Amino acid sequence: MVMTDRSTIFALSSGRPPAAIAVVRISGRSAGVALKALIGRMPEPRKAALARVRDPQSGEVIDEALALWFPAPASETGEDVVELQLHGGQAVIAGVLDALCKIEGCRLAEPGEFTRRAFENGKLDLTRVEGLADLIAAETQAQRRQAFRQLKGLIGDRAEEWRRELIKALALIEARIDFSDEADVPENLVEPALFAAQLLRSKIAACLADSGHGERLREGLVVAIAGPPNAGKSTLLNRLARREAAIVSPHPGTTRDVIEVHLDLDGYPLTLLDTAGIRESSDPVEQEGVRRARSRAAAADLTLWVTDASVVGSAVVGSAVGEVGQWPPNAEVWLLRNKIDLVGAGDPRTESPPTMKNGINHSFAMSAQSGLGMDSLVGALSGFASSYFGATESAIVTRGRHRQAFEETIAALDRALSHRASGSEELIAEELRSATTTLGRLTGRVDVEDILDVIFRDFCIGK
Ligand code: GDP
């Protein structure tokens, strides 16, 4: 994508046809010319106009549509923008896109190019661009709320405000450096600047002290379903996902890979991982499955350890804990004693283990096949997700990129503060400047060329 390329772009911005309506957008200097060529007139700005859309060369009517004209700069991209609401048929869309290709200076947009132009024209900062990408990708209501807050500048505005505060602090020190010979420049400008730096440091640190919940909300809480082969892990995943996501088989070791399912539990996102039957094996393919299962599950927030309760000795917590002990200490572990339908009433195996010790946080007696006990498991999962996210729905750091920018800013501020003793104005100024730059990178104000492609790559064509 070439930044200096100022050709007029167009694309289908709505979903896959056929559909009731299709939206084609045009942005750039020739957008008005293109609209006139297609409908023969210019509608009033920002007012929907019913119009016949014609091929500019043959004059053939392609469709009747609603046309919207947004002259620059009051448009989504900051350029002249046209929006056509067409009938959402394949041939209608193809006809209109073909017609646009024939108009001089117009070409098909690349993925994310409309948004990129909005960024380049100062309509959106980078954190808002990310919020927009997240809003489009949001699968649950909690994700949507977080994405919308980002789109409205929750982190971007704060970072910009902090950057301005830093620039003010920096100006104090630079005044000292530049005019140190002049009698009317006060001596004590460094202290107020360092005080501001200290204050800012604590504000940023407070944002980072959210245990990564914002990032987790974007990606979903990771719940690993683990346990010995044939315990019923895939059956459980399928029941939770209510579809056939994993192959259920009566032969041990058939789930070789990690299977991932996204769940929406009361608005909170949860990613379920069905791990390969964790057991030692001499088969290299199976060994790889085991290795991947372990590493994915090692990053999980919760491990559901499934055992076959009908097998004598399997429900003994101690034996499960022996294996559970390999999981990370910060993840919760729930023991699911599955296939309880095979165990007769009154059998001691239906009882919950007497003590929840050695890393087991909860125990459930259930049957993934019959559905027995599933309600209480789903209720507990939903409670786990809402207590995890509920308190921190206002997290402002939602990506590793934000975290890194804040951490780098704090590091620069710490270096500036460490020069307090020596009183070196030049060194303090240099570190404050570097902190300003890292905050500027967060919103895309300074030298971000290297990360732009990564960010815009996530968008689809027409956005
Ligand atoms: P995995 O290897 O842990 O993924 O186990 P699967 O989900 O493939 O299940 C292994 C076998 O146990 C299959 O034949 C399932 O139908 C059966 N199974 C799973 N859950 C239950 C259950 O709750 N009750 C009974 N009776 N059978 C089950």
PDB file of C-alpha atoms in Angstrom, residues 220-395:
ATOM      1  CA  GLY A 220     -11.331 -14.768  25.238  1.00  0.00           C
ATOM      2  CA  LEU A 221     -10.541 -16.554  28.472  1.00  0.00           C
ATOM      3  CA  VAL A 222      -8.721 -19.753  27.645  1.00  0.00           C
ATOM      4  CA  VAL A 223     -10.193 -22.902  29.148  1.00  0.00           C
ATOM      5  CA  ALA A 224      -8.262 -26.092  28.485  1.00  0.00           C
ATOM      6  CA  ILE A 225     -10.093 -29.396  28.591  1.00  0.00           C
ATOM      7  CA  ALA A 226      -7.488 -31.927  29.609  1.00  0.00           C
ATOM      8  CA  GLY A 227      -7.260 -35.363  31.138  1.00  0.00           C
ATOM      9  CA  PRO A 228      -6.503 -38.964  30.249  1.00  0.00           C
ATOM     10  CA  PRO A 229      -7.558 -40.429  26.871  1.00  0.00           C
ATOM     11  CA  ASN A 230     -11.149 -41.582  26.567  1.00  0.00           C
ATOM     12  CA  ALA A 231     -12.316 -39.689  29.639  1.00  0.00           C
ATOM     13  CA  GLY A 232     -14.860 -37.810  27.508  1.00  0.00           C
ATOM     14  CA  LYS A 233     -13.098 -34.515  26.716  1.00  0.00           C
ATOM     15  CA  SER A 234     -14.311 -34.268  23.116  1.00  0.00           C
ATOM     16  CA  THR A 235     -17.829 -35.252  24.137  1.00  0.00           C
ATOM     17  CA  LEU A 236     -17.758 -32.463  26.713  1.00  0.00           C
ATOM     18  CA  LEU A 237     -16.473 -29.928  24.194  1.00  0.00           C
ATOM     19  CA  ASN A 238     -19.214 -30.865  21.768  1.00  0.00           C
ATOM     20  CA  ARG A 239     -21.864 -30.562  24.406  1.00  0.00           C
ATOM     21  CA  LEU A 240     -20.572 -27.169  25.497  1.00  0.00           C
ATOM     22  CA  ALA A 241     -20.250 -25.990  21.920  1.00  0.00           C
ATOM     23  CA  ARG A 242     -23.552 -27.617  20.950  1.00  0.00           C
ATOM     24  CA  ARG A 243     -22.054 -28.770  17.692  1.00  0.00           C
ATOM     25  CA  GLU A 244     -19.751 -31.445  16.410  1.00  0.00           C
ATOM     26  CA  ALA A 245     -16.452 -29.575  16.724  1.00  0.00           C
ATOM     27  CA  ALA A 246     -14.307 -32.481  17.834  1.00  0.00           C
ATOM     28  CA  ILE A 247     -14.406 -36.057  16.647  1.00  0.00           C
ATOM     29  CA  VAL A 248     -15.782 -38.255  19.366  1.00  0.00           C
ATOM     30  CA  SER A 249     -14.417 -41.745  19.133  1.00  0.00           C
ATOM     31  CA  PRO A 250     -14.464 -44.800  21.412  1.00  0.00           C
ATOM     32  CA  HIS A 251     -10.756 -45.397  20.672  1.00  0.00           C
ATOM     33  CA  PRO A 252      -8.200 -43.672  22.892  1.00  0.00           C
ATOM     34  CA  GLY A 253      -5.903 -41.034  21.397  1.00  0.00           C
ATOM     35  CA  THR A 254      -8.055 -39.931  18.450  1.00  0.00           C
ATOM     36  CA  THR A 255      -8.077 -36.244  19.307  1.00  0.00           C
ATOM     37  CA  ARG A 256      -4.544 -35.622  18.199  1.00  0.00           C
ATOM     38  CA  ASP A 257      -4.619 -31.919  17.835  1.00  0.00           C
ATOM     39  CA  VAL A 258      -5.875 -29.042  19.868  1.00  0.00           C
ATOM     40  CA  ILE A 259      -9.381 -28.116  18.865  1.00  0.00           C
ATOM     41  CA  GLU A 260     -10.582 -24.637  19.627  1.00  0.00           C
ATOM     42  CA  VAL A 261     -14.136 -23.457  20.123  1.00  0.00           C
ATOM     43  CA  HIS A 262     -15.291 -19.924  20.924  1.00  0.00           C
ATOM     44  CA  LEU A 263     -18.139 -19.639  23.376  1.00  0.00           C
ATOM     45  CA  ASP A 264     -20.272 -16.702  24.413  1.00  0.00           C
ATOM     46  CA  LEU A 265     -21.168 -17.116  28.078  1.00  0.00           C
ATOM     47  CA  ASP A 266     -23.505 -14.349  29.203  1.00  0.00           C
ATOM     48  CA  GLY A 267     -21.676 -11.912  26.936  1.00  0.00           C
ATOM     49  CA  TYR A 268     -18.193 -12.959  27.945  1.00  0.00           C
ATOM     50  CA  PRO A 269     -15.889 -14.728  25.505  1.00  0.00           C
ATOM     51  CA  LEU A 270     -14.406 -18.076  26.345  1.00  0.00           C
ATOM     52  CA  THR A 271     -12.067 -20.120  24.180  1.00  0.00           C
ATOM     53  CA  LEU A 272     -12.301 -23.837  24.842  1.00  0.00           C
ATOM     54  CA  LEU A 273      -9.355 -26.017  23.943  1.00  0.00           C
ATOM     55  CA  ASP A 274      -9.747 -29.748  23.627  1.00  0.00           C
ATOM     56  CA  THR A 275      -6.258 -31.091  24.166  1.00  0.00           C
ATOM     57  CA  ALA A 276      -4.917 -34.321  22.761  1.00  0.00           C
ATOM     58  CA  GLY A 277      -5.182 -37.297  25.054  1.00  0.00           C
ATOM     59  CA  ILE A 278      -2.339 -36.445  27.371  1.00  0.00           C
ATOM     60  CA  ARG A 279      -0.274 -39.602  27.562  1.00  0.00           C
ATOM     61  CA  GLU A 280       3.182 -40.679  26.696  1.00  0.00           C
ATOM     62  CA  SER A 281       3.461 -42.154  23.251  1.00  0.00           C
ATOM     63  CA  SER A 282       6.169 -43.355  20.915  1.00  0.00           C
ATOM     64  CA  ASP A 283       4.317 -42.108  17.832  1.00  0.00           C
ATOM     65  CA  PRO A 284       6.028 -38.846  16.767  1.00  0.00           C
ATOM     66  CA  VAL A 285       2.753 -37.337  15.507  1.00  0.00           C
ATOM     67  CA  GLU A 286       1.084 -38.097  18.796  1.00  0.00           C
ATOM     68  CA  GLN A 287       4.101 -36.772  20.715  1.00  0.00           C
ATOM     69  CA  GLU A 288       3.743 -33.498  18.858  1.00  0.00           C
ATOM     70  CA  GLY A 289       0.034 -33.410  19.722  1.00  0.00           C
ATOM     71  CA  VAL A 290       0.912 -33.970  23.362  1.00  0.00           C
ATOM     72  CA  ARG A 291       3.543 -31.222  23.290  1.00  0.00           C
ATOM     73  CA  ARG A 292       1.144 -28.716  21.743  1.00  0.00           C
ATOM     74  CA  ALA A 293      -1.605 -29.677  24.121  1.00  0.00           C
ATOM     75  CA  ARG A 294       0.646 -29.072  27.077  1.00  0.00           C
ATOM     76  CA  SER A 295       1.849 -25.686  25.878  1.00  0.00           C
ATOM     77  CA  ARG A 296      -1.642 -24.411  24.955  1.00  0.00           C
ATOM     78  CA  ALA A 297      -3.059 -25.679  28.210  1.00  0.00           C
ATOM     79  CA  ALA A 298      -0.109 -24.161  30.059  1.00  0.00           C
ATOM     80  CA  ALA A 299      -1.303 -20.718  28.975  1.00  0.00           C
ATOM     81  CA  ALA A 300      -4.901 -21.426  29.983  1.00  0.00           C
ATOM     82  CA  ASP A 301      -6.791 -19.459  32.627  1.00  0.00           C
ATOM     83  CA  LEU A 302      -8.718 -22.523  33.693  1.00  0.00           C
ATOM     84  CA  THR A 303      -8.108 -26.220  33.220  1.00  0.00           C
ATOM     85  CA  LEU A 304     -11.024 -28.620  33.215  1.00  0.00           C
ATOM     86  CA  TRP A 305      -9.452 -31.917  34.159  1.00  0.00           C
ATOM     87  CA  VAL A 306     -11.775 -34.661  32.942  1.00  0.00           C
ATOM     88  CA  THR A 307     -11.647 -38.139  34.446  1.00  0.00           C
ATOM     89  CA  ASP A 308     -13.728 -41.231  33.810  1.00  0.00           C
ATOM     90  CA  ALA A 309     -15.562 -41.677  37.097  1.00  0.00           C
ATOM     91  CA  SER A 310     -16.636 -45.201  36.131  1.00  0.00           C
ATOM     92  CA  VAL A 311     -13.052 -46.393  36.189  1.00  0.00           C
ATOM     93  CA  VAL A 312     -12.162 -47.481  39.707  1.00  0.00           C
ATOM     94  CA  GLY A 313      -9.554 -45.162  41.198  1.00  0.00           C
ATOM     95  CA  SER A 314      -9.906 -42.455  38.549  1.00  0.00           C
ATOM     96  CA  ALA A 315     -11.787 -40.089  40.808  1.00  0.00           C
ATOM     97  CA  VAL A 316      -9.148 -40.194  43.469  1.00  0.00           C
ATOM     98  CA  VAL A 317      -8.112 -36.582  43.609  1.00  0.00           C
ATOM     99  CA  GLY A 318      -4.536 -37.440  44.470  1.00  0.00           C
ATOM    100  CA  SER A 319      -3.938 -39.297  41.219  1.00  0.00           C
ATOM    101  CA  ALA A 320      -5.397 -36.476  39.138  1.00  0.00           C
ATOM    102  CA  VAL A 321      -3.403 -33.923  41.034  1.00  0.00           C
ATOM    103  CA  GLY A 322      -0.236 -35.816  40.216  1.00  0.00           C
ATOM    104  CA  GLU A 323      -0.828 -34.876  36.581  1.00  0.00           C
ATOM    105  CA  VAL A 324      -2.580 -31.610  37.235  1.00  0.00           C
ATOM    106  CA  GLY A 325       0.570 -30.549  39.060  1.00  0.00           C
ATOM    107  CA  GLN A 326       2.134 -29.991  35.635  1.00  0.00           C
ATOM    108  CA  TRP A 327      -0.231 -27.118  34.888  1.00  0.00           C
ATOM    109  CA  PRO A 328       0.659 -23.528  35.680  1.00  0.00           C
ATOM    110  CA  PRO A 329       0.089 -22.488  39.278  1.00  0.00           C
ATOM    111  CA  ASN A 330      -1.930 -19.375  38.350  1.00  0.00           C
ATOM    112  CA  ALA A 331      -4.603 -21.286  36.432  1.00  0.00           C
ATOM    113  CA  GLU A 332      -7.557 -22.717  38.273  1.00  0.00           C
ATOM    114  CA  VAL A 333      -8.122 -26.441  37.947  1.00  0.00           C
ATOM    115  CA  TRP A 334     -11.573 -27.971  38.093  1.00  0.00           C
ATOM    116  CA  LEU A 335     -11.974 -31.720  38.376  1.00  0.00           C
ATOM    117  CA  LEU A 336     -14.775 -33.083  36.184  1.00  0.00           C
ATOM    118  CA  ARG A 337     -15.749 -36.594  37.166  1.00  0.00           C
ATOM    119  CA  ASN A 338     -17.371 -37.638  33.925  1.00  0.00           C
ATOM    120  CA  LYS A 339     -19.514 -40.656  32.902  1.00  0.00           C
ATOM    121  CA  ILE A 340     -21.325 -40.524  36.218  1.00  0.00           C
ATOM    122  CA  ASP A 341     -24.277 -42.084  34.343  1.00  0.00           C
ATOM    123  CA  LEU A 342     -22.341 -45.375  34.376  1.00  0.00           C
ATOM    124  CA  VAL A 343     -22.030 -45.315  38.145  1.00  0.00           C
ATOM    125  CA  GLY A 344     -25.000 -46.630  40.155  1.00  0.00           C
ATOM    126  CA  ALA A 345     -26.787 -44.477  42.709  1.00  0.00           C
ATOM    127  CA  GLY A 346     -25.341 -44.881  46.173  1.00  0.00           C
ATOM    128  CA  ASP A 347     -21.959 -45.859  44.753  1.00  0.00           C
ATOM    129  CA  PRO A 348     -19.263 -43.976  46.675  1.00  0.00           C
ATOM    130  CA  ARG A 349     -17.833 -42.864  43.327  1.00  0.00           C
ATOM    131  CA  THR A 350     -20.769 -40.499  42.845  1.00  0.00           C
ATOM    132  CA  GLU A 351     -19.691 -38.588  45.917  1.00  0.00           C
ATOM    133  CA  SER A 352     -17.475 -35.570  45.531  1.00  0.00           C
ATOM    134  CA  PRO A 353     -13.952 -36.020  46.838  1.00  0.00           C
ATOM    135  CA  PRO A 354     -13.907 -34.988  50.499  1.00  0.00           C
ATOM    136  CA  THR A 355     -11.268 -32.311  50.201  1.00  0.00           C
ATOM    137  CA  MET A 356     -10.397 -29.896  47.460  1.00  0.00           C
ATOM    138  CA  LYS A 357      -6.710 -29.736  47.863  1.00  0.00           C
ATOM    139  CA  ASN A 358      -3.507 -29.596  45.890  1.00  0.00           C
ATOM    140  CA  GLY A 359      -4.630 -27.153  43.267  1.00  0.00           C
ATOM    141  CA  ILE A 360      -8.137 -28.506  42.622  1.00  0.00           C
ATOM    142  CA  ASN A 361     -10.528 -25.585  42.998  1.00  0.00           C
ATOM    143  CA  HIS A 362     -13.843 -27.291  42.226  1.00  0.00           C
ATOM    144  CA  SER A 363     -15.157 -30.747  41.555  1.00  0.00           C
ATOM    145  CA  PHE A 364     -18.166 -31.723  39.453  1.00  0.00           C
ATOM    146  CA  ALA A 365     -19.859 -35.080  39.011  1.00  0.00           C
ATOM    147  CA  MET A 366     -21.380 -35.132  35.543  1.00  0.00           C
ATOM    148  CA  SER A 367     -22.081 -36.890  32.316  1.00  0.00           C
ATOM    149  CA  ALA A 368     -21.039 -35.191  29.093  1.00  0.00           C
ATOM    150  CA  GLN A 369     -23.051 -37.763  27.172  1.00  0.00           C
ATOM    151  CA  SER A 370     -26.382 -37.613  29.004  1.00  0.00           C
ATOM    152  CA  GLY A 371     -26.045 -33.973  30.041  1.00  0.00           C
ATOM    153  CA  LEU A 372     -26.344 -34.783  33.747  1.00  0.00           C
ATOM    154  CA  GLY A 373     -24.659 -32.086  35.851  1.00  0.00           C
ATOM    155  CA  MET A 374     -23.958 -29.918  32.795  1.00  0.00           C
ATOM    156  CA  ASP A 375     -26.113 -27.035  34.009  1.00  0.00           C
ATOM    157  CA  SER A 376     -24.075 -26.559  37.137  1.00  0.00           C
ATOM    158  CA  LEU A 377     -20.828 -26.754  35.140  1.00  0.00           C
ATOM    159  CA  VAL A 378     -22.037 -24.150  32.625  1.00  0.00           C
ATOM    160  CA  GLY A 379     -23.264 -21.950  35.489  1.00  0.00           C
ATOM    161  CA  ALA A 380     -19.877 -22.185  37.174  1.00  0.00           C
ATOM    162  CA  LEU A 381     -18.071 -21.377  33.907  1.00  0.00           C
ATOM    163  CA  SER A 382     -20.272 -18.372  33.370  1.00  0.00           C
ATOM    164  CA  GLY A 383     -19.635 -17.222  36.960  1.00  0.00           C
ATOM    165  CA  PHE A 384     -15.898 -17.688  36.439  1.00  0.00           C
ATOM    166  CA  ALA A 385     -15.954 -15.524  33.301  1.00  0.00           C
ATOM    167  CA  SER A 386     -18.131 -12.792  34.764  1.00  0.00           C
ATOM    168  CA  SER A 387     -16.096 -12.521  37.960  1.00  0.00           C
ATOM    169  CA  TYR A 388     -12.899 -12.466  35.874  1.00  0.00           C
ATOM    170  CA  PHE A 389     -14.075  -9.718  33.555  1.00  0.00           C
ATOM    171  CA  GLY A 390     -16.837  -8.051  35.541  1.00  0.00           C
ATOM    172  CA  ALA A 391     -14.649  -5.930  37.775  1.00  0.00           C
ATOM    173  CA  THR A 392     -12.309  -4.828  35.019  1.00  0.00           C
ATOM    174  CA  GLU A 393     -14.576  -3.990  32.138  1.00  0.00           C
ATOM    175  CA  SER A 394     -12.998  -0.577  32.075  1.00  0.00           C
ATOM    176  CA  ALA A 395      -9.525  -1.903  31.229  1.00  0.00           C
TER     177      ALA A 395
END
